[in-house]
Every structure is written in structure tokens, then in C-alpha cells.
PDB file of C-alpha atoms in Angstrom:
ATOM      1  CA  ASP A   1     114.021  95.015 122.393  1.00 60.00           C
ATOM      2  CA  ALA A   2     113.367  98.879 122.695  1.00 63.00           C
ATOM      3  CA  LYS A   3     116.229 100.972 123.693  1.00 87.00           C
ATOM      4  CA  THR A   4     114.290 103.636 125.422  1.00 95.00           C
ATOM      5  CA  THR A   5     112.232 104.010 128.755  1.00 95.00           C
ATOM      6  CA  GLN A   6     109.209 106.348 129.244  1.00 97.00           C
ATOM      7  CA  PRO A   7     106.860 106.988 132.063  1.00 97.00           C
ATOM      8  CA  PRO A   8     103.693 104.892 131.267  1.00 97.00           C
ATOM      9  CA  SER A   9     101.382 107.848 131.837  1.00 97.00           C
ATOM     10  CA  MET A  10     101.206 111.571 132.240  1.00 97.00           C
ATOM     11  CA  ASP A  11      98.289 114.175 132.572  1.00 97.00           C
ATOM     12  CA  CYS A  12      98.530 117.866 131.303  1.00 97.00           C
ATOM     13  CA  ALA A  13      96.046 120.711 131.674  1.00 97.00           C
ATOM     14  CA  GLU A  14      94.708 122.071 128.305  1.00 97.00           C
ATOM     15  CA  GLY A  15      96.604 125.134 127.311  1.00 97.00           C
ATOM     16  CA  ARG A  16      99.703 124.233 129.330  1.00 97.00           C
ATOM     17  CA  ALA A  17     102.897 122.787 128.084  1.00 97.00           C
ATOM     18  CA  ALA A  18     103.409 118.997 128.053  1.00 98.00           C
ATOM     19  CA  ASN A  19     106.889 117.751 128.753  1.00 98.00           C
ATOM     20  CA  LEU A  20     107.394 114.137 127.882  1.00 98.00           C
ATOM     21  CA  PRO A  21     110.721 112.562 129.048  1.00 98.00           C
ATOM     22  CA  CYS A  22     112.603 109.690 127.429  1.00 97.00           C
ATOM     23  CA  ASN A  23     115.720 107.772 128.633  1.00 97.00           C
ATOM     24  CA  HIS A  24     117.991 106.279 126.027  1.00 95.00           C
ATOM     25  CA  SER A  25     121.127 105.877 128.025  1.00 94.00           C
ATOM     26  CA  THR A  26     122.650 103.345 125.616  1.00 92.00           C
ATOM     27  CA  ILE A  27     122.200 105.515 122.474  1.00 93.00           C
ATOM     28  CA  SER A  28     124.935 105.178 119.963  1.00 89.00           C
ATOM     29  CA  GLY A  29     126.748 107.983 118.236  1.00 88.00           C
ATOM     30  CA  ASN A  30     125.023 107.403 114.863  1.00 86.00           C
ATOM     31  CA  GLU A  31     121.311 106.980 116.415  1.00 90.00           C
ATOM     32  CA  TYR A  32     118.870 109.601 116.241  1.00 92.00           C
ATOM     33  CA  VAL A  33     115.840 110.196 118.622  1.00 95.00           C
ATOM     34  CA  TYR A  34     112.481 110.099 116.920  1.00 95.00           C
ATOM     35  CA  TRP A  35     109.241 110.957 118.382  1.00 97.00           C
ATOM     36  CA  TYR A  36     105.899 109.522 117.015  1.00 97.00           C
ATOM     37  CA  ARG A  37     102.428 109.604 118.672  1.00 97.00           C
ATOM     38  CA  GLN A  38      99.373 107.327 118.147  1.00 97.00           C
ATOM     39  CA  ILE A  39      95.970 108.594 118.718  1.00 95.00           C
ATOM     40  CA  HIS A  40      93.513 105.799 119.641  1.00 90.00           C
ATOM     41  CA  SER A  41      92.844 103.121 116.734  1.00 87.00           C
ATOM     42  CA  GLN A  42      95.039 105.022 114.294  1.00 94.00           C
ATOM     43  CA  GLY A  43      98.403 104.442 112.980  1.00 95.00           C
ATOM     44  CA  PRO A  44     101.372 106.421 114.537  1.00 96.00           C
ATOM     45  CA  GLN A  45     102.020 110.066 113.218  1.00 95.00           C
ATOM     46  CA  TYR A  46     105.544 111.328 112.918  1.00 94.00           C
ATOM     47  CA  ILE A  47     106.269 114.437 115.312  1.00 96.00           C
ATOM     48  CA  ILE A  48     110.005 115.252 115.279  1.00 96.00           C
ATOM     49  CA  HIS A  49     113.462 113.847 115.236  1.00 94.00           C
ATOM     50  CA  GLY A  50     117.040 115.050 116.161  1.00 94.00           C
ATOM     51  CA  LEU A  51     120.445 113.959 116.690  1.00 93.00           C
ATOM     52  CA  LYS A  52     122.109 116.297 119.479  1.00 91.00           C
ATOM     53  CA  ASN A  53     120.859 119.846 118.864  1.00 87.00           C
ATOM     54  CA  ASN A  54     117.614 120.907 120.123  1.00 94.00           C
ATOM     55  CA  GLU A  55     114.881 120.710 117.287  1.00 96.00           C
ATOM     56  CA  THR A  56     111.576 122.585 116.876  1.00 97.00           C
ATOM     57  CA  ASN A  57     108.764 122.308 114.341  1.00 96.00           C
ATOM     58  CA  GLU A  58     105.181 123.256 114.065  1.00 95.00           C
ATOM     59  CA  MET A  59     104.212 120.380 116.311  1.00 95.00           C
ATOM     60  CA  ALA A  60     106.636 120.237 119.030  1.00 97.00           C
ATOM     61  CA  SER A  61     110.171 120.803 120.368  1.00 98.00           C
ATOM     62  CA  LEU A  62     112.766 118.334 121.057  1.00 98.00           C
ATOM     63  CA  ILE A  63     115.496 118.883 123.841  1.00 98.00           C
ATOM     64  CA  ILE A  64     118.399 116.356 123.966  1.00 97.00           C
ATOM     65  CA  THR A  65     120.791 116.509 126.558  1.00 96.00           C
ATOM     66  CA  GLU A  66     124.240 117.257 126.071  1.00 95.00           C
ATOM     67  CA  ASP A  67     125.394 113.582 126.815  1.00 95.00           C
ATOM     68  CA  ARG A  68     122.486 112.417 124.655  1.00 95.00           C
ATOM     69  CA  LYS A  69     121.277 109.930 127.257  1.00 95.00           C
ATOM     70  CA  SER A  70     117.922 111.563 127.547  1.00 96.00           C
ATOM     71  CA  SER A  71     115.382 113.793 125.799  1.00 97.00           C
ATOM     72  CA  THR A  72     112.113 115.641 126.284  1.00 98.00           C
ATOM     73  CA  LEU A  73     109.414 116.273 123.897  1.00 98.00           C
ATOM     74  CA  ILE A  74     107.616 119.509 124.525  1.00 98.00           C
ATOM     75  CA  LEU A  75     104.118 120.293 123.225  1.00 98.00           C
ATOM     76  CA  PRO A  76     103.935 123.957 124.047  1.00 97.00           C
ATOM     77  CA  HIS A  77     100.245 124.568 124.459  1.00 96.00           C
ATOM     78  CA  ALA A  78      98.395 121.193 124.853  1.00 97.00           C
ATOM     79  CA  THR A  79      94.878 120.527 123.382  1.00 97.00           C
ATOM     80  CA  LEU A  80      92.551 117.848 123.872  1.00 97.00           C
ATOM     81  CA  ARG A  81      93.419 116.640 120.491  1.00 96.00           C
ATOM     82  CA  ASP A  82      96.957 115.820 121.784  1.00 97.00           C
ATOM     83  CA  THR A  83      95.592 113.081 123.982  1.00 98.00           C
ATOM     84  CA  ALA A  84      97.519 109.979 122.633  1.00 98.00           C
ATOM     85  CA  VAL A  85     100.346 107.531 123.310  1.00 97.00           C
ATOM     86  CA  TYR A  86     103.833 109.040 122.552  1.00 98.00           C
ATOM     87  CA  TYR A  87     106.663 106.815 121.679  1.00 97.00           C
ATOM     88  CA  CYS A  88     110.307 107.821 121.701  1.00 97.00           C
ATOM     89  CA  ILE A  89     112.451 105.706 119.408  1.00 95.00           C
ATOM     90  CA  VAL A  90     116.282 105.696 118.632  1.00 93.00           C
ATOM     91  CA  ARG A  91     117.359 104.488 115.178  1.00 88.00           C
ATOM     92  CA  PRO A  92     120.198 105.185 112.907  1.00 81.00           C
ATOM     93  CA  LEU A  93     119.240 107.796 110.279  1.00 70.00           C
ATOM     94  CA  THR A  94     121.563 106.470 107.692  1.00 59.00           C
ATOM     95  CA  SER A  95     119.432 103.861 106.154  1.00 59.00           C
ATOM     96  CA  GLY A  96     115.794 103.982 105.338  1.00 61.00           C
ATOM     97  CA  THR A  97     115.554 100.308 105.595  1.00 68.00           C
ATOM     98  CA  TYR A  98     116.494 100.241 109.398  1.00 77.00           C
ATOM     99  CA  LYS A  99     113.615  99.192 111.449  1.00 83.00           C
ATOM    100  CA  TYR A 100     111.561 101.290 114.041  1.00 88.00           C
ATOM    101  CA  ILE A 101     111.360  99.458 117.205  1.00 89.00           C
ATOM    102  CA  PHE A 102     108.377 100.744 119.692  1.00 92.00           C
ATOM    103  CA  GLY A 103     108.526 100.662 123.374  1.00 91.00           C
ATOM    104  CA  THR A 104     105.672 101.014 125.528  1.00 92.00           C
ATOM    105  CA  GLY A 105     105.300 104.794 125.183  1.00 96.00           C
ATOM    106  CA  THR A 106     103.687 107.476 127.423  1.00 98.00           C
ATOM    107  CA  ARG A 107     100.020 107.705 127.371  1.00 97.00           C
ATOM    108  CA  LEU A 108      99.328 111.484 127.814  1.00 98.00           C
ATOM    109  CA  LYS A 109      95.980 112.517 128.805  1.00 98.00           C
ATOM    110  CA  VAL A 110      95.144 116.258 128.233  1.00 98.00           C
ATOM    111  CA  LEU A 111      92.457 117.493 130.690  1.00 97.00           C
ATOM    112  CA  ALA A 112      89.963 120.130 130.061  1.00 95.00           C
TER     113      ALA A 112
ATOM    114  CA  GLY B   1     103.739 114.713 105.071  1.00 65.00           C
ATOM    115  CA  ALA B   2     103.610 111.752 102.824  1.00 78.00           C
ATOM    116  CA  VAL B   3     100.535 109.530 102.747  1.00 90.00           C
ATOM    117  CA  VAL B   4     100.415 105.809 103.283  1.00 95.00           C
ATOM    118  CA  SER B   5      96.917 104.280 102.834  1.00 95.00           C
ATOM    119  CA  GLN B   6      95.788 100.872 104.187  1.00 96.00           C
ATOM    120  CA  HIS B   7      92.901  98.675 102.919  1.00 96.00           C
ATOM    121  CA  PRO B   8      90.685  97.502 104.202  1.00 97.00           C
ATOM    122  CA  SER B   9      90.396  99.545 107.590  1.00 96.00           C
ATOM    123  CA  ARG B  10      88.277  96.801 109.066  1.00 97.00           C
ATOM    124  CA  VAL B  11      87.693  93.221 108.063  1.00 97.00           C
ATOM    125  CA  ILE B  12      85.926  90.260 109.825  1.00 97.00           C
ATOM    126  CA  CYS B  13      86.518  86.874 108.441  1.00 96.00           C
ATOM    127  CA  LYS B  14      85.745  83.350 109.242  1.00 97.00           C
ATOM    128  CA  SER B  15      88.234  81.130 110.946  1.00 97.00           C
ATOM    129  CA  GLY B  16      90.225  79.216 108.358  1.00 97.00           C
ATOM    130  CA  THR B  17      89.888  81.821 105.623  1.00 97.00           C
ATOM    131  CA  SER B  18      92.789  84.016 104.409  1.00 97.00           C
ATOM    132  CA  VAL B  19      92.626  87.696 104.346  1.00 97.00           C
ATOM    133  CA  LYS B  20      94.761  90.157 102.358  1.00 97.00           C
ATOM    134  CA  ILE B  21      95.779  93.659 103.570  1.00 98.00           C
ATOM    135  CA  GLU B  22      96.987  96.352 101.216  1.00 97.00           C
ATOM    136  CA  CYS B  23      99.379  99.125 101.980  1.00 96.00           C
ATOM    137  CA  ARG B  24     100.055 101.891  99.540  1.00 95.00           C
ATOM    138  CA  SER B  25     102.361 104.863  99.499  1.00 93.00           C
ATOM    139  CA  LEU B  26     100.256 107.508  97.547  1.00 92.00           C
ATOM    140  CA  ASP B  27     102.609 110.299  96.735  1.00 88.00           C
ATOM    141  CA  PHE B  28     106.123 108.628  97.159  1.00 88.00           C
ATOM    142  CA  GLN B  29     108.062 105.554  96.264  1.00 89.00           C
ATOM    143  CA  ALA B  30     108.658 103.323  99.243  1.00 88.00           C
ATOM    144  CA  THR B  31     111.932 101.476  99.242  1.00 85.00           C
ATOM    145  CA  THR B  32     111.141  99.736 102.401  1.00 90.00           C
ATOM    146  CA  MET B  33     107.895  98.790 104.068  1.00 92.00           C
ATOM    147  CA  PHE B  34     107.302  97.498 107.733  1.00 94.00           C
ATOM    148  CA  TRP B  35     104.264  95.411 108.914  1.00 97.00           C
ATOM    149  CA  TYR B  36     103.339  95.671 112.722  1.00 97.00           C
ATOM    150  CA  ARG B  37     100.749  94.076 114.755  1.00 97.00           C
ATOM    151  CA  GLN B  38      99.115  95.689 117.808  1.00 97.00           C
ATOM    152  CA  PHE B  39      96.928  93.909 120.501  1.00 95.00           C
ATOM    153  CA  PRO B  40      94.780  95.949 122.732  1.00 92.00           C
ATOM    154  CA  LYS B  41      96.625  98.339 125.102  1.00 90.00           C
ATOM    155  CA  GLN B  42      99.956  97.121 123.838  1.00 93.00           C
ATOM    156  CA  SER B  43     102.762  98.602 121.755  1.00 94.00           C
ATOM    157  CA  LEU B  44     103.349  98.031 118.272  1.00 95.00           C
ATOM    158  CA  MET B  45     105.307  94.758 117.406  1.00 96.00           C
ATOM    159  CA  LEU B  46     107.379  94.691 114.412  1.00 95.00           C
ATOM    160  CA  MET B  47     106.423  91.590 112.163  1.00 96.00           C
ATOM    161  CA  ALA B  48     108.634  92.077 109.126  1.00 95.00           C
ATOM    162  CA  THR B  49     110.551  94.306 106.869  1.00 92.00           C
ATOM    163  CA  SER B  50     110.103  94.202 103.070  1.00 90.00           C
ATOM    164  CA  ASN B  51     112.131  95.843 100.356  1.00 87.00           C
ATOM    165  CA  GLU B  52     110.861  96.152  96.910  1.00 82.00           C
ATOM    166  CA  GLY B  53     111.509  93.139  94.842  1.00 81.00           C
ATOM    167  CA  SER B  54     113.050  91.043  97.479  1.00 84.00           C
ATOM    168  CA  LYS B  55     111.794  88.620 100.082  1.00 87.00           C
ATOM    169  CA  ALA B  56     110.601  90.036 103.416  1.00 92.00           C
ATOM    170  CA  THR B  57     112.670  89.645 106.551  1.00 92.00           C
ATOM    171  CA  TYR B  58     110.566  88.342 109.405  1.00 95.00           C
ATOM    172  CA  GLU B  59     111.207  89.079 113.143  1.00 94.00           C
ATOM    173  CA  GLN B  60     111.907  86.328 115.391  1.00 94.00           C
ATOM    174  CA  GLY B  61     108.628  84.275 116.318  1.00 95.00           C
ATOM    175  CA  VAL B  62     106.717  85.553 113.250  1.00 96.00           C
ATOM    176  CA  GLU B  63     105.612  82.621 110.986  1.00 94.00           C
ATOM    177  CA  LYS B  64     106.541  83.526 107.440  1.00 93.00           C
ATOM    178  CA  ASP B  65     104.131  80.903 106.015  1.00 95.00           C
ATOM    179  CA  LYS B  66     101.223  82.402 107.955  1.00 96.00           C
ATOM    180  CA  PHE B  67     101.956  86.104 107.287  1.00 97.00           C
ATOM    181  CA  LEU B  68     102.745  86.322 103.737  1.00 96.00           C
ATOM    182  CA  ILE B  69     104.224  89.555 102.627  1.00 95.00           C
ATOM    183  CA  ASN B  70     104.643  90.747  99.083  1.00 91.00           C
ATOM    184  CA  HIS B  71     106.279  93.922  97.976  1.00 88.00           C
ATOM    185  CA  ALA B  72     105.937  93.891  94.169  1.00 83.00           C
ATOM    186  CA  SER B  73     106.352  97.563  93.474  1.00 90.00           C
ATOM    187  CA  LEU B  74     107.628 100.748  94.997  1.00 90.00           C
ATOM    188  CA  THR B  75     104.118 101.768  96.177  1.00 92.00           C
ATOM    189  CA  LEU B  76     102.518  98.647  97.142  1.00 93.00           C
ATOM    190  CA  SER B  77     103.008  96.043  99.777  1.00 94.00           C
ATOM    191  CA  THR B  78     100.565  93.361 100.743  1.00 95.00           C
ATOM    192  CA  LEU B  79     100.312  91.143 104.024  1.00 97.00           C
ATOM    193  CA  THR B  80      98.181  87.986 103.688  1.00 97.00           C
ATOM    194  CA  VAL B  81      97.049  86.203 106.823  1.00 98.00           C
ATOM    195  CA  THR B  82      96.516  82.555 105.806  1.00 97.00           C
ATOM    196  CA  SER B  83      94.136  80.285 107.547  1.00 97.00           C
ATOM    197  CA  ALA B  84      93.304  82.885 110.065  1.00 97.00           C
ATOM    198  CA  HIS B  85      92.319  81.978 113.537  1.00 96.00           C
ATOM    199  CA  PRO B  86      90.627  84.061 116.401  1.00 97.00           C
ATOM    200  CA  GLU B  87      93.992  84.575 117.965  1.00 96.00           C
ATOM    201  CA  ASP B  88      95.153  86.388 114.818  1.00 97.00           C
ATOM    202  CA  SER B  89      92.594  89.019 115.366  1.00 97.00           C
ATOM    203  CA  SER B  90      94.688  92.215 115.911  1.00 97.00           C
ATOM    204  CA  PHE B  91      95.354  95.601 114.607  1.00 97.00           C
ATOM    205  CA  TYR B  92      97.734  95.483 111.606  1.00 98.00           C
ATOM    206  CA  ILE B  93      99.745  98.651 110.654  1.00 98.00           C
ATOM    207  CA  CYS B  94     102.065  99.228 107.779  1.00 97.00           C
ATOM    208  CA  SER B  95     104.709 101.971 107.363  1.00 94.00           C
ATOM    209  CA  ALA B  96     106.812 103.067 104.483  1.00 92.00           C
ATOM    210  CA  THR B  97     110.080 104.807 104.100  1.00 87.00           C
ATOM    211  CA  ALA B  98     111.929 106.396 101.116  1.00 81.00           C
ATOM    212  CA  ASP B  99     114.910 108.634 100.956  1.00 74.00           C
ATOM    213  CA  ARG B 100     113.461 110.814 103.954  1.00 77.00           C
ATOM    214  CA  PRO B 101     114.646 110.448 107.669  1.00 80.00           C
ATOM    215  CA  GLU B 102     111.078 109.620 108.854  1.00 86.00           C
ATOM    216  CA  ALA B 103     108.808 106.812 108.153  1.00 89.00           C
ATOM    217  CA  PHE B 104     105.036 107.170 107.525  1.00 92.00           C
ATOM    218  CA  PHE B 105     102.332 104.873 108.801  1.00 95.00           C
ATOM    219  CA  GLY B 106      98.997 103.638 107.489  1.00 96.00           C
ATOM    220  CA  GLN B 107      95.859 104.093 109.373  1.00 96.00           C
ATOM    221  CA  GLY B 108      95.839 100.447 110.354  1.00 97.00           C
ATOM    222  CA  THR B 109      93.518  97.522 109.595  1.00 97.00           C
ATOM    223  CA  ARG B 110      91.431  95.893 112.305  1.00 97.00           C
ATOM    224  CA  LEU B 111      91.105  92.243 111.800  1.00 98.00           C
ATOM    225  CA  THR B 112      88.466  90.245 113.491  1.00 97.00           C
ATOM    226  CA  VAL B 113      88.408  86.536 113.049  1.00 97.00           C
ATOM    227  CA  VAL B 114      85.166  84.758 114.030  1.00 97.00           C
TER     228      VAL B 114
END
């Protein structure tokens, strides 16, 4: 079973920041938080991952609370092409063989 | 990012026939590949994990004799749906990992069994 909970859907105005929350209250000390997104009828796309420090890359920022029980993915200036299902996943980093378990995700709709 | 390619992207087959789906890592060697199935408006469901040169590990409830997985090289894994039936119609997705923290996913294969 997925170890994360996310709101089923969110709307965001184009050009505004999209803040997607994720609860992972049972996260273990060696587990990282990963974010992927899936645009309709495509395979998931990697966005970002982190352990406990906030992370930023060209796509997004990841804010992890100090107790690591929740996190927020921030798309700073959402565009229509960011409309997708966003998945938050926790898994250990240490082994590439460790499986990714997807929850139900958040369906983000960016509105013009 | 690294590229994972699936082939075919769409396939229609008759009930009772077998279908093979290929998953290739184009620019890296994949030590582990994962196969998922996704029904409409649902999340990805992990079917099996395969490591190069060894037997796949199937998730509970997934029939290993129906969904044959072969991971013969570090760049190729195949999923064969044997004796396909309409209820096997789904979106099948593979992903691959190497010595990097993130996995990369193929574009998916939409299987329709008629």
C-alpha cells in the first residue's frame, strides 16, 4: 500500500504558484520523498526528490517539514502544460532495486 | 534525463493470442526494471520487478504464468501477456533504474484485446 496521502484534485490559475501537499506521517529515517507527474496517456515523469532539506531544480521546489511527516511540491509559475496527475512517493534511496509504489495522486488542473 | 523506450505504443490483439511489449533503456544500463499496469482513471499498479539475468519478482495477485517477464540484458526487458483476454486491456508502463536516485519511465503501451 502507498505510504502517502494527497488531495484528489486541485485547480491553479495559469502563472500562479501551484502548491501540492503530501502527507507521509509514517516515513522512515532512510526514506526519501519523490515526486513524479503523469500527463494524460504518458508514462510518469520524474520531478524532484529529497530527504530532509528543501530542494529546488529547474522544474519545481520541494519543501519538507522538519518532522518529515509532510511535504509540499511547488511549481512556481504554473502553465497549462503542467496539468497532470502528481504523485508523491516515499522509498529508500539506498537501493535502485527498491520498488516505487504509487498512491492515488493529485490531479492538478491549470486554468487559463 | 535518461530515456526509456517502450514498443509498441499501441496494440490491438484478438482474444486468446499473446502480445509482447518491449522496454529499452536507450542511454544507460538498467540494473532493475519495473512493470506497471494502469486502468482508466486509476493509479499505476506494480506488477513485477525484474533484475537483469534473474527471475522476476511478482506482486501478490499477479499471475506469473500469464505475464511473462524476461530481462535478458541490461538494456532490454520484455513483458508477454499470454492468452490475452478483454480484461487484460490496459495501459502497461515500464520503468528502469540504474545507479541513480530516480527511476525513468517509458511512454506506456496501450493494449486492447478484442
